[in-house]
XYZ file of C-alpha atoms in Angstrom:
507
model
C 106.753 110.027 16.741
C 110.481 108.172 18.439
C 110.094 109.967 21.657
C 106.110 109.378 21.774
C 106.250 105.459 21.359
C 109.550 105.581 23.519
C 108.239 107.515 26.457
C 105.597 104.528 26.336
C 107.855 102.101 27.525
C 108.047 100.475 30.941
C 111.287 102.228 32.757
C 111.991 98.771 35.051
C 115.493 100.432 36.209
C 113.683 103.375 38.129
C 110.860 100.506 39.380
C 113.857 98.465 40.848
C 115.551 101.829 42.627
C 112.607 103.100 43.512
C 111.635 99.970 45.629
C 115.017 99.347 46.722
C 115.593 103.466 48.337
C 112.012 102.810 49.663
C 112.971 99.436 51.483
C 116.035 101.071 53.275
C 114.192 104.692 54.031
C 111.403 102.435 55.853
C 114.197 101.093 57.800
C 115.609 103.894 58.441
C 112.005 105.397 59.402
C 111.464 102.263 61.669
C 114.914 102.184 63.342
C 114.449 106.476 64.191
C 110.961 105.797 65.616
C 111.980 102.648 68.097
C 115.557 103.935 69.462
C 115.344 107.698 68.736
C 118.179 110.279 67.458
C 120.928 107.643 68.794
C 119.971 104.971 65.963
C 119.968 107.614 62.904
C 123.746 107.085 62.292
C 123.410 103.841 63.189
C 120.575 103.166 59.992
C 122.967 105.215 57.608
C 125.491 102.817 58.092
C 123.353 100.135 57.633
C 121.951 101.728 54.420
C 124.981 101.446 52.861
C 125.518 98.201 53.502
C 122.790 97.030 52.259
C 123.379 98.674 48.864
C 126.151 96.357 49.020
C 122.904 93.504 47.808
C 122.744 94.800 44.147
C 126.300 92.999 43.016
C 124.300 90.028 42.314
C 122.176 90.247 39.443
C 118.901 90.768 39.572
C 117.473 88.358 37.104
C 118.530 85.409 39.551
C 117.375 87.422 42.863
C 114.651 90.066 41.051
C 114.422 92.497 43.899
C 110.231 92.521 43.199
C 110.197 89.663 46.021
C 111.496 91.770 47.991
C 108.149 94.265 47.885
C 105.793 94.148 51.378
C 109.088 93.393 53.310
C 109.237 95.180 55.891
C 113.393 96.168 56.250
C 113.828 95.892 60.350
C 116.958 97.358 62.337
C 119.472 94.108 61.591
C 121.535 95.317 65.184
C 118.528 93.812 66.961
C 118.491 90.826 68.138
C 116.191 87.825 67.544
C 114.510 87.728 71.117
C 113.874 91.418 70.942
C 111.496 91.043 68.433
C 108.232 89.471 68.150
C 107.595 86.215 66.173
C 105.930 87.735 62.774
C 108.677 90.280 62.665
C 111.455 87.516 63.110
C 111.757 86.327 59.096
C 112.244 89.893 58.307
C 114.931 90.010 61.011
C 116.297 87.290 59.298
C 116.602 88.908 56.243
C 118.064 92.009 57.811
C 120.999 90.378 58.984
C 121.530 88.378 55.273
C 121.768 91.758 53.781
C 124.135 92.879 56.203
C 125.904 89.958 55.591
C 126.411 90.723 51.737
C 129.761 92.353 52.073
C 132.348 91.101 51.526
C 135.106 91.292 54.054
C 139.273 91.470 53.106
C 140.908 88.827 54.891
C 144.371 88.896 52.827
C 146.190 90.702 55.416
C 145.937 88.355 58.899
C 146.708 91.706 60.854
C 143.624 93.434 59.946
C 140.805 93.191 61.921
C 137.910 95.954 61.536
C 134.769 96.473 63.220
C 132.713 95.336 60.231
C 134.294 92.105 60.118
C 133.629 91.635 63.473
C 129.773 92.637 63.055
C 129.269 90.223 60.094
C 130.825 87.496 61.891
C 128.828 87.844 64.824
C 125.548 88.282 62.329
C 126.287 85.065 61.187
C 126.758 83.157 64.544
C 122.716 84.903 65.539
C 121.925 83.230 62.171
C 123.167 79.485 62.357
C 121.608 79.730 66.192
C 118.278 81.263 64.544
C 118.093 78.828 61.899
C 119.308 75.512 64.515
C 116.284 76.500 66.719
C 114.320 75.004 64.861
C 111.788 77.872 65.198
C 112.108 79.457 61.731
C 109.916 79.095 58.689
C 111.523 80.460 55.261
C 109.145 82.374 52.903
C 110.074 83.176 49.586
C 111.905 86.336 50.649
C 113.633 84.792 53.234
C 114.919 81.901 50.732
C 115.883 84.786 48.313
C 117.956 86.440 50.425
C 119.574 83.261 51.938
C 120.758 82.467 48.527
C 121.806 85.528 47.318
C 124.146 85.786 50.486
C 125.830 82.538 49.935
C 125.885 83.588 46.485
C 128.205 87.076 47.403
C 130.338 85.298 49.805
C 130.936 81.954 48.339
C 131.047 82.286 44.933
C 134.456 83.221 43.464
C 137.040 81.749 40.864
C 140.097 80.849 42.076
C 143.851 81.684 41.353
C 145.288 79.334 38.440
C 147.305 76.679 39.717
C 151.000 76.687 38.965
C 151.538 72.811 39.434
C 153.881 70.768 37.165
C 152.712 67.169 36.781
C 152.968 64.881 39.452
C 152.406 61.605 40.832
C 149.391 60.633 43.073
C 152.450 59.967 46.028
C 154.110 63.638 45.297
C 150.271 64.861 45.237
C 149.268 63.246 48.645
C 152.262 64.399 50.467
C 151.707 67.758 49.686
C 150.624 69.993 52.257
C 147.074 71.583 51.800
C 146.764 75.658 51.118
C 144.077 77.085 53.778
C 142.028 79.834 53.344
C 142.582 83.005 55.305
C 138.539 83.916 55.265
C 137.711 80.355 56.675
C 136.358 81.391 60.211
C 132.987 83.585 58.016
C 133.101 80.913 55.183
C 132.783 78.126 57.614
C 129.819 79.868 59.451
C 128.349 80.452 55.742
C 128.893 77.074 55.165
C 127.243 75.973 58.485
C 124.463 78.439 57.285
C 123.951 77.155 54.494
C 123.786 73.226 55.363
C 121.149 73.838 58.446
C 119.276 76.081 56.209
C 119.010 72.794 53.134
C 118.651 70.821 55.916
C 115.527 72.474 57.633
C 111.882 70.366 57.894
C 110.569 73.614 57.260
C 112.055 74.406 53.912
C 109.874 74.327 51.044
C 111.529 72.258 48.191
C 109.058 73.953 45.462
C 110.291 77.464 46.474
C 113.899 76.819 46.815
C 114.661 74.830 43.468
C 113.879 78.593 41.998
C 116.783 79.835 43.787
C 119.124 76.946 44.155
C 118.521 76.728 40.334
C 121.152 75.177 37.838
C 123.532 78.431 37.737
C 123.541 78.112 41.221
C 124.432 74.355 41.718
C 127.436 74.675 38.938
C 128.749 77.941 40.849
C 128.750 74.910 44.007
C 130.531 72.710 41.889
C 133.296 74.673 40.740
C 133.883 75.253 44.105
C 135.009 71.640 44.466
C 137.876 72.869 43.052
C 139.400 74.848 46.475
C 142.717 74.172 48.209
C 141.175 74.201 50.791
C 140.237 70.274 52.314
C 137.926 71.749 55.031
C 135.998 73.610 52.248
C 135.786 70.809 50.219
C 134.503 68.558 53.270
C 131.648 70.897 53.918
C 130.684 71.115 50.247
C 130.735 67.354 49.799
C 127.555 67.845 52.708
C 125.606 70.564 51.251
C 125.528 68.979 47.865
C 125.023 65.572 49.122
C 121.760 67.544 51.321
C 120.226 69.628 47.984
C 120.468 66.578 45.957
C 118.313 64.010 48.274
C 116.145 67.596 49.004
C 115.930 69.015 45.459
C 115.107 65.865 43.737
C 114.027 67.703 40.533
C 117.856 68.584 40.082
C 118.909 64.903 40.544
C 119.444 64.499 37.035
C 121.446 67.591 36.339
C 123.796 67.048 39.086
C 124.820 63.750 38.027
C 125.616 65.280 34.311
C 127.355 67.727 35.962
C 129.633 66.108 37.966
C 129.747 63.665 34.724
C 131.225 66.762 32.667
C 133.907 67.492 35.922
C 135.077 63.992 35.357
C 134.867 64.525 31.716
C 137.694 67.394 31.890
C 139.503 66.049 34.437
C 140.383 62.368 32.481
C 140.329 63.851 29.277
C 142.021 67.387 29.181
C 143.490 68.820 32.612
C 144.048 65.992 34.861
C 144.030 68.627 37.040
C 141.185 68.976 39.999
C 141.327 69.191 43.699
C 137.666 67.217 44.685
C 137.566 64.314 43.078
C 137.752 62.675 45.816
C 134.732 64.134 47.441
C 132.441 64.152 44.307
C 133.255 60.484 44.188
C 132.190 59.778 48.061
C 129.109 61.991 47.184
C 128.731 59.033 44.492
C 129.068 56.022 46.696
C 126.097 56.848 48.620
C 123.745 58.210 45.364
C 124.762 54.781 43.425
C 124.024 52.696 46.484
C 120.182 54.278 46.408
C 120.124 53.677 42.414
C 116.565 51.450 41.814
C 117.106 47.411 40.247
C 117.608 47.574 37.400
C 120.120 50.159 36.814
C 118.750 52.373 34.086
C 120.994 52.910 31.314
C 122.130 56.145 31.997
C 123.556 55.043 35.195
C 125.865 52.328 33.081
C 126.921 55.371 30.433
C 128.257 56.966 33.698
C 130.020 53.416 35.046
C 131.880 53.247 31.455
C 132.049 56.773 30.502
C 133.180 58.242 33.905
C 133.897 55.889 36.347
C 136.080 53.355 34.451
C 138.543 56.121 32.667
C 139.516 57.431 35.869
C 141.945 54.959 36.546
C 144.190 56.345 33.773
C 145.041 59.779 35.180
C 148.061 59.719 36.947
C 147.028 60.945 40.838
C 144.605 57.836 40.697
C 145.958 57.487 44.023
C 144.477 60.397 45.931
C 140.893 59.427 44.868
C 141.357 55.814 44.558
C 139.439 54.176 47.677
C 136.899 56.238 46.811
C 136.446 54.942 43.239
C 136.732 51.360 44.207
C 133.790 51.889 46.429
C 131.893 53.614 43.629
C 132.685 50.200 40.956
C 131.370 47.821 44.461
C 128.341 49.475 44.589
C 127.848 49.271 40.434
C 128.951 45.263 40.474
C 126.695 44.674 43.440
C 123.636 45.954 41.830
C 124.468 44.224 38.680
C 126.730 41.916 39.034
C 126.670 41.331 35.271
C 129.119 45.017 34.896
C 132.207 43.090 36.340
C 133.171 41.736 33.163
C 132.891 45.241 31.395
C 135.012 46.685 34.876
C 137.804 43.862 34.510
C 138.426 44.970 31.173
C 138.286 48.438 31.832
C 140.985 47.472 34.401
C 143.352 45.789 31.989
C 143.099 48.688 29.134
C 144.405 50.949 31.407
C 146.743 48.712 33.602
C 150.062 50.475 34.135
C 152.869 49.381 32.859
C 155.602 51.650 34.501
C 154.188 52.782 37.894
C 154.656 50.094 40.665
C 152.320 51.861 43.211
C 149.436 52.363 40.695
C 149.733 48.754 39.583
C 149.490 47.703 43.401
C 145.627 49.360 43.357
C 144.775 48.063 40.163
C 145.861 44.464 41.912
C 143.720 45.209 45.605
C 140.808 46.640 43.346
C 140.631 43.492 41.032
C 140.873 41.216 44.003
C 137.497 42.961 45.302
C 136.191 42.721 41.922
C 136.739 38.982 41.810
C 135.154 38.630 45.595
C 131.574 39.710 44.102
C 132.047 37.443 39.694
C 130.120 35.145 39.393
C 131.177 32.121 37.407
C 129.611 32.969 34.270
C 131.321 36.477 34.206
C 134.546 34.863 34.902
C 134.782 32.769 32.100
C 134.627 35.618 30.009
C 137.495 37.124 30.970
C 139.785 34.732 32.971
C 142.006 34.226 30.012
C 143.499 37.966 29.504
C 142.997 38.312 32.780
C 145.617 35.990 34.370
C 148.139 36.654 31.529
C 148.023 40.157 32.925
C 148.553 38.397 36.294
C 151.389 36.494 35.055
C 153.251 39.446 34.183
C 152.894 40.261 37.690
C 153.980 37.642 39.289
C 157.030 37.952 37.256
C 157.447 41.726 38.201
C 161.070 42.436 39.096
C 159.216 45.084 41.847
C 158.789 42.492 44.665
C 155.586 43.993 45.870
C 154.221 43.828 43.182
C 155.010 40.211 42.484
C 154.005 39.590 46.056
C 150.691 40.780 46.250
C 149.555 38.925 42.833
C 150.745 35.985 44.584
C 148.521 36.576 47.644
C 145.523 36.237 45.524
C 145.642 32.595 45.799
C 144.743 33.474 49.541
C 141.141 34.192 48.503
C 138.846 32.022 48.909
C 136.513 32.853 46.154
C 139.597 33.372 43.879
C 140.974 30.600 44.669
C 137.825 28.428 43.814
C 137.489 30.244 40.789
C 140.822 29.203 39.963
C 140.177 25.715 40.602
C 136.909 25.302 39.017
C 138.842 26.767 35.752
C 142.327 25.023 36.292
C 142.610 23.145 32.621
C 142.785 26.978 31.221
C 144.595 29.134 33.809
C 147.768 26.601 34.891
C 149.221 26.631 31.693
C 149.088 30.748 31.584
C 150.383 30.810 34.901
C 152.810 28.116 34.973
C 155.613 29.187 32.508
C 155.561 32.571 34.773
C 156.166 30.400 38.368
C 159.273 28.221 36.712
C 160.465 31.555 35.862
C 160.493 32.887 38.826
C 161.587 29.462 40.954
C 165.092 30.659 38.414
C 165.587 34.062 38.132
C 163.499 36.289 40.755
C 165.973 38.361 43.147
C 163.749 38.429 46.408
C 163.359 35.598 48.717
C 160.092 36.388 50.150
C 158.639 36.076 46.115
C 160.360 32.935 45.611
C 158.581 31.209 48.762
C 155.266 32.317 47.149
C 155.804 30.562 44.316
C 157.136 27.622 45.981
C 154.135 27.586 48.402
C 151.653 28.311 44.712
C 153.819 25.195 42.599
C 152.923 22.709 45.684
C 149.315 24.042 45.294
C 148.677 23.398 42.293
C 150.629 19.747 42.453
C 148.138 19.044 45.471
C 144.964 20.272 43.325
C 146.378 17.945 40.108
C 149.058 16.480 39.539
C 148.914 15.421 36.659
C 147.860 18.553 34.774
C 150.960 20.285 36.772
C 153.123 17.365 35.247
C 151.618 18.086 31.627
C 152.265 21.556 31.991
C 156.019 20.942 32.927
C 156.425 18.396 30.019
C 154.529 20.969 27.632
C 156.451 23.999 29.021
C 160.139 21.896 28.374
C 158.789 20.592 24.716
C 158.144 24.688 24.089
C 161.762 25.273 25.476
C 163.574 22.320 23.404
C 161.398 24.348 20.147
C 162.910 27.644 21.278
C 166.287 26.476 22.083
C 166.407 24.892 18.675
C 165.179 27.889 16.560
C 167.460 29.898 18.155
C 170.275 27.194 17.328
C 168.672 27.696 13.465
C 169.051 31.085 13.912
C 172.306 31.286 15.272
C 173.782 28.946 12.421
C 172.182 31.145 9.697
C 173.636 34.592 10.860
C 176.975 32.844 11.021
C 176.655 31.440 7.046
C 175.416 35.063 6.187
C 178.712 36.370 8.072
C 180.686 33.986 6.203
C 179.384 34.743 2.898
C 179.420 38.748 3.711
C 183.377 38.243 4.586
C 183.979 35.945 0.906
C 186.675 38.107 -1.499
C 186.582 36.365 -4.207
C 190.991 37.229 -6.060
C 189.175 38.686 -8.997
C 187.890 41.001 -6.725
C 191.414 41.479 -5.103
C 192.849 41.904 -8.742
C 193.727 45.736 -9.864
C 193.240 46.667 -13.210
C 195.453 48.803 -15.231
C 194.287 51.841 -16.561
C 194.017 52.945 -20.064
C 195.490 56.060 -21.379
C 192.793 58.210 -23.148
C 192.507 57.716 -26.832
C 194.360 60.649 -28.690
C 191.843 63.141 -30.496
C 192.051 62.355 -33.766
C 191.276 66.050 -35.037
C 193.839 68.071 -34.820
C 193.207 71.304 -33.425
């Protein structure tokens, strides 16, 4: 009764074989009957190759869309055949395309590699003519080859921590496969990029799995690899709008990691100028999602410590956020300040540039919100015993806007800033910071006097307070001293001892 309701099933394995031995004996059939007895060893050789196809599995490229293909000799070449049999040309040469060639030793060169890299020049020239239109088949194929040749994990890095300087000086690792995974990549781009594309058949194949195996190729040594990437995935999401939502989470969750648990990730950079331009095509106004990503995302990446490598980048992502809504500047600010640094000098000089380009686009109303903890934090720059720093919070009185900002708000910020300019006219070390806050003192006396004066008379009233409490303090350490050092004589005296008492039982 087992073996009767068991033979009943569908046997999909043999289905799969059988159509993929019949696809390659056609070819075979077709290549004998157009060249003769020269091409038979030629279509062996091709056979196995494309057997090479079935790594990938079949659930994401079934190999039933494959069925009415017609498998045509891949050696030809696109002129030599007519216009109907040109897609199946094209899909040919991806199959032949599938293997995957060793490029770890730079002295071995082989025929193959040289076959599949001249495949893949016919195919960026096929696909640039302009002349091609992608069925299903065709758009299976394509992705199944990028799929084979792209897709792979990467060696684990070996790097000790280090800063964003140590990290940018470093010189980049290059791949050795680069000449076929730069024509892939070319491939790949022109073939997104096509008019003739159809974005309801390709989502099925450039599906989710297939976008995060793209992302966590962000992750190369490589800079050229990461360069074309940043393209393609720039191309599928303004093409594939359906997956606009899942590549924002995703990148969101690359962030995640990377702030969070590694600190570790080579594209940052690049996902972040693949930002720039999707935030500046976000619709007014910004839905809420977009924000979560702003405060959840954007604003913790200033704590890592290589900030510097994707820096410029990130500053261009918070512009495009404050000039949509201008209202998120207050929100930024304070980001800024919770993770200002404390110890690195060079990290503190971008937090300083960003904030002045922050400031350029507040309005009034957001400043007020946030001026106060905002210029104590500037105070402690100015006072900075690293003279570039202390220089370039001085040159934010250069600003314009800042500056009017400043003046508009005077009553409140010159007596946060004040005590932190007489400190400096005493104590700082470099020249070129002391003229700055000579030039900012005669500033503020020209804007008002008389609030510079009450500052100076409130600032020396503070002083004559401190000086005296630590007079009080001084005094009362000494009496405790005093009193600690006291021996009184009884305390000097030495008592005799007493003999023991004798027992009175006699033993």
């Amino acid at each position: 009764m087992l073996k009767q309701i068991l033979s009943k099933l569908p046997r999909k394995l043999q289905k799969f074989d059988s159509l993929d031995s019949s696809g390659i004996d056609s070819g075979n059939h077709t290549s004998h009957s157009g060249n003769g007895a020269q091409c038979t060893s030629i279509g062996d050789s091709i056979s196995n190759r494309l057997s090479v196809v079935k790594r990938v599995s079949s659930a994401v490229f079934p190999a039933s869309i494959m069925v009415g293909v017609e498998a045509v000799e891949p050696n030809l070449s696109f002129a030599d055949v007519s216009d109907p049999q040109k897609q199946n040309l094209f899909i040919s040469k991806l199959n032949l395309c599938c293997e995957v060639s060793d490029f770890s030793d730079p002295d071995k060169t082989s025929a193959e590699q040289d076959l599949k890299h001249q495949t893949l020049v016919e195919l960026v020239n096929f696909v640039c003519s302009g002349s091609a239109k992608f069925n299903e088949p065709a758009i299976a194929a394509m992705c199944k080859m990028c799929a084979i040749n792209l897709f792979r994990v990467f060696p684990p890095k070996n790097r000790s921590n280090r800063t964003s300087s140590e990290a940018e000086d470093e010189e980049p690792m290059f791949d050795p496969s680069w000449s076929n995974l730069q024509l892939i990549y070319d491939l790949l781009l022109r073939f997104i990029s096509c008019s003739s594309l159809d974005a309801k058949v390709a989502k099925k194949f450039v599906d989710h799995s297939f976008i995060l195996r793209l992302l966590d190729l962000f992750d190369s040594e490589d800079p050229r690899e990461r360069d074309c990437l940043k393209t393609i995935l720039h191309r599928i999401y303004g093409k594939l709008m359906v997956h606009r939502p899942f590549v924002r989470k995703a990148v969101s969750n690359i962030i995640y990691r990377f702030v969070f648990e590694t600190e570790r990730h080579n594209g940052i950079a690049e996902l972040l100028e693949i930002f720039g331009s999707i935030i500046s095509g976000f619709a007014v106004p910004l839905k809420e999602e977009h924000k979560m990503f702003l405060w959840r995302a954007l604003i913790p990446l200033h704590k890592p410590k290589p900030v510097g490598v994707y820096h410029q980048q990130l500053t261009y992502c918070i512009i495009q956020f404050i000039d949509k809504d201008p209202k998120l500047a207050n929100s930024v600010i304070m980001g800024l300040l919770k993770y200002w640094p404390v110890t690195n000098s060079q990290k503190e000089l971008m937090f300083i540039s960003e904030l002045e380009e922050i400031l350029e686009m507040t309005s009034m109303a957001e400043f007020l919100t946030i001026m106060v903890p905002l210029f104590r934090r500037i105070a402690f720059c100015i006072n900075s015993s690293h003279y570039q720093v202390a220089e370039r919070a001085h040159l934010l009185w250069n600003n314009e806007h800042i500056f009017n900002l400043i003046m508009h708000n005077r009553q409140v910020i010159f007596p946060l800033i004040f005590p932190a300019l007489e400190r400096n006219s005493g104590n700082h070390w470099n020249q070129a910071v002391l003229n700055l806050t000579q030039s900012i003192k005669n500033m503020f006396c020209e804007m008002d006097e008389e609030l510079m004066l009450a500052c100076q008379r409130k600032m020396e009233e503070e002083n004559s307070r401190s000086s005296e409490a630590a007079e009080k303090r001084k005094l009362t350490w000494e009496r405790l001293e005093t009193a600690a050092s006291f021996k009184p004589a009884a305390a000097n005296m030495i008592l005799p001892v007493k003999p023991p008492a004798a027992c009175p039982v006699a033993c």
